[in-house]
XYZ file of C-alpha atoms in Angstrom:
733
model
C 98.590 -11.755 -166.864
C 97.844 -10.412 -164.304
C 93.804 -11.393 -164.087
C 94.712 -15.559 -165.097
C 96.543 -15.106 -161.879
C 93.366 -14.437 -159.711
C 91.298 -16.813 -161.939
C 93.117 -19.275 -160.512
C 92.959 -18.322 -156.481
C 89.273 -18.754 -157.128
C 89.089 -21.631 -158.275
C 91.954 -23.237 -155.354
C 89.014 -21.596 -152.701
C 86.268 -22.624 -153.524
C 87.268 -26.220 -154.092
C 88.768 -25.951 -150.699
C 86.097 -25.121 -149.195
C 83.695 -28.337 -151.187
C 86.434 -30.589 -149.467
C 85.793 -29.129 -146.365
C 81.313 -29.453 -146.723
C 82.195 -32.678 -148.152
C 84.651 -33.614 -145.445
C 81.465 -32.154 -142.571
C 78.875 -34.162 -144.247
C 80.591 -37.333 -142.972
C 81.340 -36.632 -139.748
C 77.844 -34.283 -138.847
C 74.960 -36.561 -136.898
C 72.250 -37.298 -138.347
C 69.430 -34.245 -138.731
C 66.811 -35.806 -135.800
C 62.386 -34.554 -136.476
C 60.461 -33.607 -134.808
C 57.543 -36.187 -133.432
C 55.594 -32.960 -131.947
C 55.568 -29.717 -130.524
C 53.032 -28.731 -127.309
C 52.958 -26.708 -124.497
C 51.051 -26.713 -120.995
C 53.207 -23.633 -119.044
C 52.325 -20.401 -120.890
C 56.860 -19.285 -120.709
C 57.546 -22.775 -122.630
C 57.290 -25.421 -125.210
C 58.242 -29.230 -125.089
C 59.770 -30.864 -128.452
C 59.233 -34.791 -127.850
C 61.600 -36.314 -131.503
C 62.526 -40.057 -132.552
C 66.718 -40.331 -131.403
C 70.186 -39.728 -133.379
C 72.658 -42.513 -132.725
C 76.113 -40.539 -132.678
C 73.853 -37.434 -130.585
C 75.438 -36.622 -127.346
C 72.405 -33.390 -127.214
C 70.146 -31.121 -129.278
C 69.639 -28.404 -129.974
C 65.874 -27.057 -129.107
C 65.833 -22.895 -131.265
C 62.341 -21.700 -130.581
C 61.203 -18.100 -133.373
C 58.980 -16.249 -133.779
C 59.488 -13.745 -136.134
C 60.766 -11.226 -133.214
C 62.780 -13.032 -131.208
C 65.584 -16.663 -130.874
C 65.151 -18.844 -127.776
C 68.019 -21.917 -127.995
C 67.894 -24.454 -124.821
C 70.515 -27.540 -124.888
C 69.196 -30.374 -123.872
C 70.250 -33.734 -123.181
C 67.573 -36.040 -125.217
C 63.279 -36.390 -125.700
C 61.728 -34.783 -124.952
C 63.396 -31.436 -124.168
C 61.596 -27.528 -123.612
C 62.094 -24.046 -124.064
C 61.425 -21.746 -120.967
C 61.339 -18.588 -121.057
C 58.608 -18.094 -124.395
C 55.815 -15.352 -124.098
C 52.264 -16.976 -123.879
C 49.759 -17.079 -125.884
C 52.665 -16.587 -128.967
C 52.995 -19.130 -132.472
C 56.529 -20.504 -132.303
C 58.732 -22.521 -134.978
C 60.309 -25.121 -133.248
C 63.734 -26.457 -134.687
C 66.079 -29.202 -134.047
C 69.529 -29.991 -133.788
C 71.924 -33.075 -132.851
C 74.665 -32.986 -131.752
C 77.509 -35.349 -131.236
C 81.334 -34.456 -130.839
C 81.395 -34.370 -134.564
C 79.935 -31.506 -134.305
C 75.925 -30.598 -135.069
C 73.549 -31.828 -137.237
C 71.426 -29.429 -139.651
C 67.923 -27.615 -139.198
C 65.223 -30.262 -138.951
C 62.260 -29.254 -140.995
C 60.841 -26.126 -139.054
C 57.222 -27.975 -136.717
C 55.049 -24.812 -135.348
C 53.750 -24.537 -131.510
C 51.942 -21.830 -129.594
C 52.159 -21.465 -125.371
C 49.195 -21.794 -122.942
C 47.526 -18.456 -121.724
C 49.322 -16.953 -118.528
C 47.791 -17.620 -115.753
C 44.656 -14.783 -114.370
C 47.031 -12.598 -111.484
C 44.464 -13.160 -108.502
C 43.510 -10.411 -106.379
C 41.241 -11.615 -103.443
C 39.767 -10.435 -101.371
C 36.065 -10.978 -97.968
C 33.509 -8.330 -98.464
C 30.986 -10.053 -96.223
C 31.251 -13.633 -93.174
C 30.333 -15.497 -96.512
C 31.466 -14.641 -99.310
C 35.030 -13.852 -101.004
C 35.333 -11.798 -104.086
C 37.761 -12.435 -106.495
C 39.105 -10.399 -109.213
C 41.530 -10.179 -111.774
C 42.513 -8.600 -115.503
C 42.267 -9.468 -118.532
C 44.523 -11.899 -119.979
C 45.514 -11.399 -123.514
C 44.053 -14.086 -125.953
C 41.775 -15.909 -123.482
C 38.312 -15.719 -123.759
C 37.256 -16.970 -121.194
C 37.949 -18.247 -116.995
C 37.791 -20.675 -114.792
C 37.369 -20.730 -111.252
C 37.961 -22.358 -108.684
C 36.793 -23.601 -104.264
C 37.329 -24.688 -101.893
C 38.127 -25.394 -98.118
C 42.139 -25.048 -97.710
C 41.990 -28.334 -95.153
C 40.564 -30.139 -98.190
C 37.569 -30.706 -96.752
C 34.116 -30.228 -98.528
C 33.081 -29.855 -102.248
C 35.106 -27.804 -104.640
C 32.852 -25.236 -105.883
C 33.815 -24.329 -109.603
C 32.322 -21.159 -111.692
C 33.235 -20.489 -115.417
C 32.552 -16.585 -116.252
C 33.756 -14.358 -119.015
C 34.121 -11.859 -116.936
C 37.060 -9.955 -114.896
C 36.178 -10.560 -111.273
C 33.863 -14.043 -109.287
C 31.640 -13.782 -105.968
C 30.841 -16.961 -104.362
C 28.926 -16.232 -101.590
C 27.219 -18.940 -99.040
C 30.390 -19.340 -97.651
C 31.283 -20.252 -94.131
C 32.972 -17.576 -91.852
C 36.310 -16.978 -90.940
C 37.473 -19.989 -92.799
C 40.249 -20.374 -95.251
C 39.631 -21.436 -98.614
C 41.900 -22.153 -101.752
C 40.604 -20.484 -104.667
C 42.418 -21.212 -108.221
C 42.791 -19.947 -111.792
C 43.112 -19.678 -115.137
C 42.201 -18.932 -118.311
C 41.136 -20.679 -121.506
C 42.069 -19.852 -125.457
C 38.805 -20.212 -128.437
C 40.608 -23.245 -128.699
C 39.303 -24.573 -125.276
C 42.757 -24.797 -123.468
C 43.052 -24.094 -120.645
C 46.430 -21.884 -119.416
C 48.301 -21.776 -116.759
C 46.367 -21.823 -113.444
C 46.979 -19.082 -109.995
C 45.963 -20.615 -106.923
C 45.003 -18.223 -103.661
C 44.091 -18.262 -100.261
C 41.822 -16.671 -98.307
C 39.937 -16.580 -95.359
C 36.544 -14.963 -95.519
C 36.132 -12.381 -92.298
C 33.887 -13.730 -88.952
C 30.810 -13.167 -88.264
C 30.044 -10.470 -85.777
C 29.954 -11.573 -82.161
C 27.046 -13.574 -80.571
C 25.814 -13.881 -76.708
C 27.189 -9.695 -75.332
C 26.795 -9.277 -71.556
C 27.811 -6.132 -69.871
C 28.936 -5.335 -66.110
C 28.517 -2.387 -65.448
C 30.973 -1.079 -61.518
C 29.472 1.451 -60.576
C 32.025 2.152 -57.859
C 34.365 2.995 -60.391
C 32.948 4.195 -63.575
C 33.535 1.016 -65.928
C 32.037 -2.336 -67.559
C 33.333 -5.762 -68.262
C 31.927 -6.997 -71.738
C 31.252 -10.467 -73.022
C 30.742 -11.998 -75.255
C 31.165 -15.948 -77.489
C 33.819 -15.738 -79.318
C 33.305 -16.349 -83.456
C 34.693 -18.674 -85.493
C 38.108 -17.268 -86.992
C 38.857 -13.575 -85.682
C 41.604 -12.628 -84.427
C 40.635 -9.876 -82.820
C 37.699 -8.030 -81.259
C 37.278 -4.549 -80.319
C 34.650 -3.290 -78.160
C 32.833 0.756 -78.969
C 31.311 2.318 -76.665
C 29.451 5.501 -78.073
C 28.130 8.326 -76.464
C 26.562 11.899 -77.831
C 29.753 13.507 -76.606
C 32.795 10.714 -76.820
C 33.644 6.824 -78.054
C 35.707 4.646 -76.135
C 37.061 1.023 -77.509
C 38.538 -1.874 -76.089
C 40.875 -4.693 -78.946
C 41.518 -8.149 -77.004
C 42.379 -11.498 -78.519
C 40.560 -12.649 -75.809
C 36.248 -12.952 -74.793
C 36.305 -10.441 -72.671
C 37.991 -6.757 -72.039
C 36.908 -3.798 -70.192
C 36.409 -0.257 -70.697
C 36.899 2.714 -67.674
C 36.747 5.985 -67.021
C 33.372 5.928 -68.282
C 31.049 8.809 -67.886
C 28.705 9.533 -65.206
C 25.362 10.265 -66.238
C 25.833 8.548 -70.086
C 23.749 6.531 -72.041
C 26.545 4.595 -74.237
C 25.422 2.251 -77.779
C 27.782 -0.733 -76.807
C 29.237 -2.861 -80.751
C 31.303 -5.052 -80.464
C 33.235 -6.423 -83.445
C 35.567 -9.094 -84.762
C 37.898 -9.411 -87.338
C 40.922 -11.016 -88.894
C 42.981 -10.846 -92.029
C 40.201 -10.675 -93.312
C 39.143 -8.253 -92.127
C 36.208 -6.903 -89.778
C 32.654 -8.680 -89.238
C 29.518 -6.434 -89.207
C 28.793 -4.884 -85.442
C 26.725 -6.986 -83.266
C 23.521 -6.009 -82.161
C 23.794 -2.866 -80.194
C 23.535 -2.691 -76.521
C 22.197 0.053 -74.425
C 24.420 0.918 -71.233
C 23.680 3.993 -69.228
C 25.691 4.569 -66.123
C 25.410 5.268 -63.185
C 23.902 9.134 -62.493
C 26.099 12.141 -61.860
C 26.104 13.886 -58.724
C 24.119 16.566 -57.946
C 25.071 19.464 -58.516
C 23.461 23.230 -57.030
C 22.248 22.233 -53.349
C 21.264 24.535 -51.589
C 20.946 24.732 -47.717
C 17.989 26.510 -45.918
C 17.209 26.615 -42.257
C 13.216 28.439 -42.785
C 11.409 27.933 -40.197
C 14.519 27.552 -37.396
C 14.653 23.839 -36.340
C 13.037 22.823 -39.894
C 16.104 21.624 -43.061
C 15.700 22.149 -46.277
C 17.770 21.193 -49.358
C 17.484 21.134 -52.617
C 19.326 20.239 -55.671
C 19.187 20.191 -59.338
C 18.405 17.394 -61.662
C 20.741 15.535 -63.426
C 20.196 12.935 -66.763
C 19.175 8.748 -66.229
C 18.730 9.889 -62.160
C 15.385 8.121 -61.216
C 15.546 9.022 -56.917
C 17.687 10.306 -55.414
C 18.813 10.151 -51.462
C 19.947 12.691 -48.999
C 21.995 11.843 -46.258
C 21.449 13.880 -42.963
C 24.873 12.813 -40.447
C 25.089 15.096 -37.372
C 28.579 15.684 -35.547
C 26.784 13.206 -32.609
C 26.861 10.544 -34.904
C 23.199 10.336 -35.376
C 21.895 9.942 -39.497
C 19.253 9.988 -41.064
C 17.499 9.985 -45.129
C 15.391 10.613 -47.408
C 14.302 8.834 -50.896
C 12.294 11.137 -53.577
C 12.067 11.587 -57.023
C 12.064 15.261 -56.378
C 14.836 17.807 -56.034
C 13.917 18.603 -52.164
C 14.518 16.956 -49.421
C 12.946 18.312 -45.686
C 14.414 17.496 -41.939
C 14.268 18.222 -38.482
C 17.157 19.587 -36.941
C 18.223 20.364 -33.912
C 20.033 23.690 -32.113
C 24.178 23.936 -31.747
C 24.722 21.237 -34.555
C 26.155 20.746 -37.924
C 25.211 18.438 -40.111
C 26.976 17.107 -43.199
C 24.621 16.832 -46.320
C 25.669 14.566 -48.794
C 22.747 13.399 -51.969
C 22.685 10.731 -54.747
C 21.614 10.296 -57.827
C 20.777 6.425 -58.232
C 19.203 4.430 -61.544
C 19.314 1.121 -62.301
C 22.930 0.955 -62.680
C 23.931 2.436 -58.743
C 24.775 4.544 -56.713
C 26.142 8.059 -57.887
C 29.398 9.002 -57.441
C 30.221 10.455 -54.518
C 30.240 14.718 -55.140
C 30.514 17.575 -52.764
C 30.204 16.547 -49.083
C 28.635 20.269 -47.282
C 28.354 20.751 -44.048
C 25.528 23.534 -42.025
C 25.261 24.727 -38.439
C 22.589 25.322 -37.022
C 22.545 28.649 -34.389
C 23.756 27.481 -30.854
C 20.642 26.540 -28.636
C 19.794 28.780 -25.751
C 20.779 29.131 -22.161
C 16.946 27.976 -20.822
C 18.415 26.660 -17.290
C 19.426 30.762 -16.207
C 20.019 30.753 -12.491
C 21.427 33.819 -10.271
C 23.740 32.264 -7.875
C 24.331 36.087 -5.927
C 22.543 39.253 -6.381
C 24.086 42.613 -4.911
C 23.510 45.872 -5.023
C 25.259 46.445 -8.165
C 25.865 42.858 -9.002
C 25.170 40.269 -10.766
C 26.568 36.438 -10.878
C 24.477 34.622 -13.352
C 25.261 30.523 -14.108
C 23.609 28.204 -16.844
C 24.557 25.079 -17.998
C 26.993 25.117 -21.699
C 24.227 24.786 -24.656
C 25.376 22.740 -28.652
C 27.290 25.261 -30.682
C 27.344 27.638 -28.516
C 31.512 29.472 -28.773
C 30.793 32.227 -27.456
C 28.325 33.958 -24.271
C 26.877 37.735 -24.393
C 24.801 38.922 -21.415
C 23.244 41.844 -21.475
C 20.991 44.038 -18.896
C 19.178 46.923 -19.184
C 17.542 48.582 -17.080
C 15.224 50.672 -20.141
C 17.562 53.874 -19.337
C 21.136 51.983 -19.474
C 22.643 48.887 -20.655
C 25.260 46.462 -19.180
C 27.142 44.057 -21.857
C 29.568 41.082 -20.632
C 30.989 38.280 -23.539
C 31.850 34.969 -21.647
C 33.151 31.937 -23.206
C 32.701 29.857 -20.020
C 28.975 29.503 -18.655
C 28.640 32.309 -16.820
C 28.397 35.692 -16.441
C 29.437 38.851 -13.645
C 27.441 41.615 -14.091
C 28.241 44.382 -11.972
C 27.979 48.825 -12.124
C 24.545 47.348 -12.145
C 22.268 49.576 -9.839
C 20.957 49.489 -6.438
C 17.308 48.787 -6.014
C 16.398 48.190 -9.947
C 14.522 46.010 -11.540
C 16.856 44.910 -14.962
C 15.910 42.539 -17.587
C 19.070 39.584 -17.751
C 19.392 38.248 -21.958
C 21.971 35.563 -22.142
C 22.349 35.575 -25.878
C 24.681 31.681 -27.504
C 26.868 32.417 -30.297
C 28.675 30.989 -33.302
C 31.304 32.478 -34.839
C 29.262 30.551 -39.307
C 25.616 31.244 -37.598
C 26.408 34.084 -34.876
C 23.978 34.832 -32.061
C 20.654 33.056 -31.386
C 18.525 36.910 -31.263
C 15.538 34.023 -30.038
C 16.699 33.388 -26.736
C 14.192 33.833 -23.631
C 14.714 37.455 -21.647
C 14.751 36.265 -17.430
C 13.207 39.974 -14.640
C 16.412 40.657 -12.471
C 16.155 42.955 -9.348
C 19.145 44.235 -7.413
C 19.959 44.205 -3.480
C 18.855 47.011 -2.447
C 20.878 49.387 -1.826
C 23.067 50.280 1.470
C 20.695 52.571 4.480
C 23.626 55.133 5.680
C 23.724 55.124 9.692
C 23.409 58.852 10.569
C 24.030 58.484 14.427
C 24.213 56.195 16.794
C 23.225 57.028 20.747
C 23.433 55.865 24.045
C 20.881 56.870 26.944
C 21.734 56.366 30.541
C 19.949 53.284 29.989
C 21.966 50.874 28.195
C 18.988 51.619 24.846
C 20.733 52.360 21.606
C 18.772 54.348 19.200
C 20.247 54.049 15.794
C 18.770 55.741 12.784
C 19.650 56.397 9.244
C 19.140 56.918 5.628
C 17.900 54.600 2.240
C 16.183 55.620 -0.640
C 14.862 51.021 -1.044
C 11.111 50.483 -1.531
C 9.072 48.239 0.543
C 12.377 47.496 2.033
C 12.594 45.740 5.722
C 15.885 47.006 7.871
C 18.376 45.262 10.660
C 20.344 47.270 12.652
C 23.347 44.639 13.685
C 25.628 45.109 16.942
C 27.908 43.449 17.394
C 30.242 42.817 19.692
C 32.634 40.612 22.822
C 29.354 38.907 24.045
C 27.298 38.182 21.760
C 24.984 40.255 18.799
C 22.220 42.669 19.473
C 19.594 43.422 16.662
C 16.771 45.818 15.895
C 14.577 45.510 12.831
C 12.366 48.492 11.517
C 10.381 49.324 8.289
C 11.418 52.641 8.466
C 14.569 54.871 9.724
C 15.619 54.018 13.232
C 15.184 51.462 15.500
C 15.554 50.447 18.910
C 18.355 47.966 21.017
C 18.224 46.939 24.310
C 19.891 45.468 26.637
C 24.056 45.808 25.698
C 25.870 45.085 28.341
C 28.240 47.191 28.875
C 31.682 47.387 29.275
C 31.773 45.509 25.515
C 32.795 46.258 22.122
C 29.845 46.670 19.485
C 30.201 47.273 15.150
C 27.368 48.605 14.513
C 25.954 48.440 11.027
C 22.324 48.198 8.662
C 21.296 46.085 6.520
C 18.055 46.217 4.122
C 16.498 43.534 2.662
C 13.848 43.100 -0.195
C 12.546 39.651 -1.956
C 15.555 40.631 -4.101
C 18.034 40.204 -0.968
C 19.778 41.222 1.223
C 22.062 44.629 0.697
C 25.158 45.328 1.678
C 25.963 46.100 5.078
C 26.415 50.717 6.225
C 29.638 51.256 7.113
C 29.958 50.558 9.876
C 29.322 52.867 13.542
C 32.405 52.260 16.559
C 30.651 50.928 19.791
C 32.747 49.827 22.436
C 34.238 49.348 25.858
C 37.071 48.370 26.302
C 38.453 46.192 23.969
C 39.432 42.211 25.571
C 42.644 40.411 25.372
C 42.760 37.415 22.686
C 43.405 34.369 24.393
C 45.467 31.173 23.147
C 48.925 33.412 22.517
C 50.945 30.750 19.874
C 54.005 31.027 18.589
C 55.991 29.164 16.227
C 59.461 29.106 14.219
C 58.642 28.891 10.712
C 62.387 29.849 9.397
C 65.810 30.566 11.384
C 65.247 34.413 11.818
C 61.387 33.622 11.125
C 58.510 33.380 13.716
C 54.801 33.209 13.683
C 52.881 33.517 16.411
C 48.918 33.289 16.726
C 46.293 34.142 19.486
C 42.300 33.754 18.818
C 40.585 36.955 18.477
C 39.554 38.468 21.968
C 35.902 40.360 21.685
C 35.475 43.576 20.075
C 39.394 44.325 18.898
C 39.904 44.652 14.951
C 43.738 44.580 15.067
C 46.102 42.994 16.375
C 50.332 44.241 17.294
C 52.527 41.420 18.223
C 55.749 42.137 20.315
C 58.974 40.184 20.397
C 61.228 41.763 22.614
C 64.724 40.537 24.027
C 68.332 42.371 24.994
C 69.457 42.379 20.863
C 65.483 44.861 20.681
C 62.603 44.101 19.359
C 60.530 43.293 16.776
C 56.545 43.919 15.881
C 54.066 43.645 13.441
C 50.084 45.079 13.471
C 47.460 42.900 11.853
C 44.213 42.359 11.391
C 44.593 38.940 11.622
C 45.277 36.257 14.142
C 48.653 35.790 13.717
C 51.048 37.697 12.419
C 55.067 37.053 11.323
C 57.834 38.469 12.936
C 60.998 38.403 11.132
C 65.193 39.474 11.687
C 64.420 37.682 14.983
C 67.904 35.893 16.362
C 68.001 32.340 16.681
C 69.106 30.643 20.546
C 68.178 34.104 22.421
C 65.177 34.021 24.274
C 62.734 36.323 23.752
C 59.170 38.186 25.941
C 56.329 38.076 23.414
C 53.430 41.182 23.684
C 50.072 41.561 22.400
C 47.621 45.031 22.145
C 44.284 44.212 20.552
C 43.210 47.538 19.573
C 39.332 47.718 18.588
C 37.734 49.895 15.176
C 38.400 53.261 16.560
C 41.005 52.862 18.062
C 40.565 52.016 21.881
C 43.594 49.686 22.710
C 44.233 46.894 24.960
C 47.996 46.172 26.097
C 47.921 42.427 26.493
C 51.206 41.087 28.601
C 52.718 37.464 28.145
C 55.237 35.925 30.545
C 55.856 33.562 27.650
C 58.813 33.125 26.323
C 60.364 31.680 23.467
C 64.201 31.095 22.666
C 64.917 30.198 18.188
C 67.006 27.025 17.266
C 69.347 27.066 14.975
C 70.451 25.066 12.224
C 73.519 23.514 11.685
C 76.762 24.583 10.552
C 79.332 22.590 8.199
C 77.187 20.001 7.579
C 79.718 17.612 5.633
C 79.448 13.397 4.872
C 81.935 10.781 5.023
C 81.524 6.973 4.039
C 82.349 4.404 6.558
C 82.742 0.632 4.295
C 81.109 -0.334 1.538
C 77.810 0.752 2.708
C 78.101 3.566 5.665
C 78.318 6.606 5.722
C 78.321 10.006 8.765
C 76.721 13.137 8.615
C 78.895 15.719 10.886
C 77.904 18.693 11.685
C 78.375 21.695 13.947
C 76.062 22.313 16.521
C 74.686 26.457 17.406
C 73.724 27.776 20.326
C 70.232 27.609 21.303
C 69.575 23.298 19.819
C 70.462 20.570 21.716
C 68.640 18.342 19.772
C 69.110 16.631 15.894
C 67.650 14.959 13.456
C 69.565 13.741 9.963
C 67.105 12.662 6.625
C 68.906 11.822 3.328
C 66.599 11.552 0.097
C 68.021 9.069 -2.760
C 65.922 7.605 -5.053
C 66.351 4.452 -3.470
C 64.742 5.498 -0.694
C 64.906 7.690 2.588
C 66.984 7.089 4.986
C 67.057 8.837 8.525
C 69.238 8.919 11.693
C 68.651 10.943 15.576
C 72.004 11.264 17.471
C 72.386 10.729 21.241
C 72.161 14.124 22.807
C 74.961 16.338 22.987
C 76.549 14.756 19.494
C 77.966 16.256 16.508
C 77.033 13.053 14.122
C 75.399 9.859 12.405
C 76.338 6.837 10.659
C 73.936 5.538 8.524
C 74.287 2.103 7.709
C 72.941 -0.016 4.585
C 72.807 3.044 1.412
C 73.123 2.446 -1.648
C 76.282 4.075 -3.686
C 75.788 5.346 -7.189
C 73.615 7.327 -6.723
C 72.410 11.445 -5.589
C 71.478 12.180 -1.929
C 69.758 15.307 -1.054
C 71.128 15.927 3.425
C 69.028 18.053 6.056
C 70.170 17.974 8.899
C 67.008 19.566 11.390
C 67.154 20.907 15.369
C 64.486 19.618 16.914
C 61.807 21.393 19.614
C 61.765 20.583 22.729
C 58.058 19.976 21.301
C 59.532 17.011 19.753
C 58.937 19.012 16.745
C 61.519 18.531 13.825
C 62.177 22.269 12.512
C 62.828 21.428 8.458
C 63.682 25.294 7.491
C 67.472 24.366 7.955
C 69.207 24.029 4.040
C 69.495 21.352 2.124
C 72.251 19.564 0.431
C 73.765 17.428 -2.436
C 75.765 14.544 -2.486
C 77.120 11.978 -4.750
C 78.242 8.898 -3.670
C 79.890 6.352 -5.795
C 80.930 2.840 -6.038
C 83.680 3.500 -8.354
C 87.761 3.862 -7.039
C 88.099 2.181 -3.362
C 86.326 -0.248 -1.576
C 85.025 3.483 0.590
C 83.984 4.470 -2.404
C 83.673 8.638 -2.609
C 81.148 10.570 -1.304
C 81.574 13.857 -3.466
C 79.724 16.189 -2.656
C 76.964 18.445 -5.189
C 75.765 21.955 -3.941
C 72.243 23.037 -2.579
C 69.302 22.347 -2.701
C 66.930 25.835 -4.358
C 64.057 25.023 -2.366
C 60.952 26.755 -3.760
């Protein structure tokens, strides 16, 4: 029973499935028929079929045994994508409508075309392009074509079974389009690959070089190369490599080295690479400044300048400029030059090397100072027994002069910066070898200076005695050690001068008047000069009194007494005496200053004349003197807007005064009437500081200017009268 029920259910299910299939067959669209299937692209196959009535879309199926790829399309033709290249596929199609889909069509086989080669392109030279690719599956050959990217010109096509191809004879710096595809055994082409490649540029031509010798830099220019994006200039030497890059047709390389030969090359580049370097151009820079410069002066007056040879130096020029501005030069291909030089000059020396590129950089500037010149015009301006004073003209280069006087036993020296020397402590009547050496700190002494012989004046004789006989004849005896000297004895007194001469040791003078004062001296004379006088021996009568006594007031308490010196008198005693006392001085001059006098008091002046031996003549003069006194209490008062009154208190002994005002705007003077103690100055500017002095006027009319000065400030502020402010006393030098 159970087994019968199970069999019944199975039968019912089978009947339902059959009914369903009959119903489906009645509602699904028709099965489409593939007309053709083909591949034009390596990852797709295109299918063509007849349209099925009622179908709204179609389902394409591609199977290669491993994978199944389905694609829904709307109508014929339809393409299945995402396929493998060079692969055989079985293609079926189903039509689809709202009622369902049809059964699969009978299959049709189609094979995808070959894949496109993957290209690698480069430009190994300016006229070629290398195309390379990897092996393409199922490919037995390849087609590669090339043409200019701008479409101009022809297409060049090559077939090959290799995986690389080189196109030559192309134009430099030009952009090309390369297209390549593979084909299979049936000759069916596969996908193609396209890429662009530019040829590298040609090397630049017409290279020009401009060298700046002063700045040690060079500018380069060239003709532009087709298709070049950038240019590089290389300057190559044995020790360095310098470059400059630019997108233009010129550039500059600086910091070149002197004395260096550079090989210059220029290359152009673009996105394909660089061109070959241009033909090399040689650039020789200026030579370096010569080194190891030596300067010698041998013999004096000849400078020799030597230096070391330098690379690329064709010839040398040496410039020698003296410190007076004169410049000379020499041109030589050797490494030495000779110049004439003068003493006392500093020479500034520079050496340059030259070649076709120009002058070398400035090297060290050397200075050489020659020995100072020797004085040539040495003149003795004073020759005495123990001194010689010589002078000469200053000479070039001398900073110091060293003078030496030698007599064979002793040497006397003096050093001075001035062109004069006084040699002292010499021996009288002695021949000296005197040489003046010039000295400079740089070069030292010039030892080639010529000596000069000078003999000192004779020694002074020594008077042993002077005697006078009854006939007024004077006999003088002396002692001396001079050779070939003539002696002159002089007796000088108030009545004249008397002399006698002799080459011996005594002489006699006649005709001397009595009652006179004489000073007897002896002098020796040779060709070298005169000796100092001997010590004098007095021979005198009572001296005469001076004449022409003059008394002058210097200050309020000091006077000056002067006179004409009388015969024989050697010193004088001046006495100024009054009831208050006396003031005196003893002097060998013809004047005497006497102080501590009292102004306004009469004095008596007397004078004594004293001979060298002490004989005195009392000279009484009936001379009276009264010293002037300075006023007291000097004050200033303002009168109106432009007037000043100067007031003072008169002192004893003074009757007349004079007033002076000194300011920056002028000097104002007024003299009051006799007996008045004030004075008015009109038209005096305010706003100034004035120095005021009230001076007594002597009987002779002389204004005495020794009184103190006072300083007042006259302001313009305040009232119309202004103010007069005392500023203090003025110090007198």
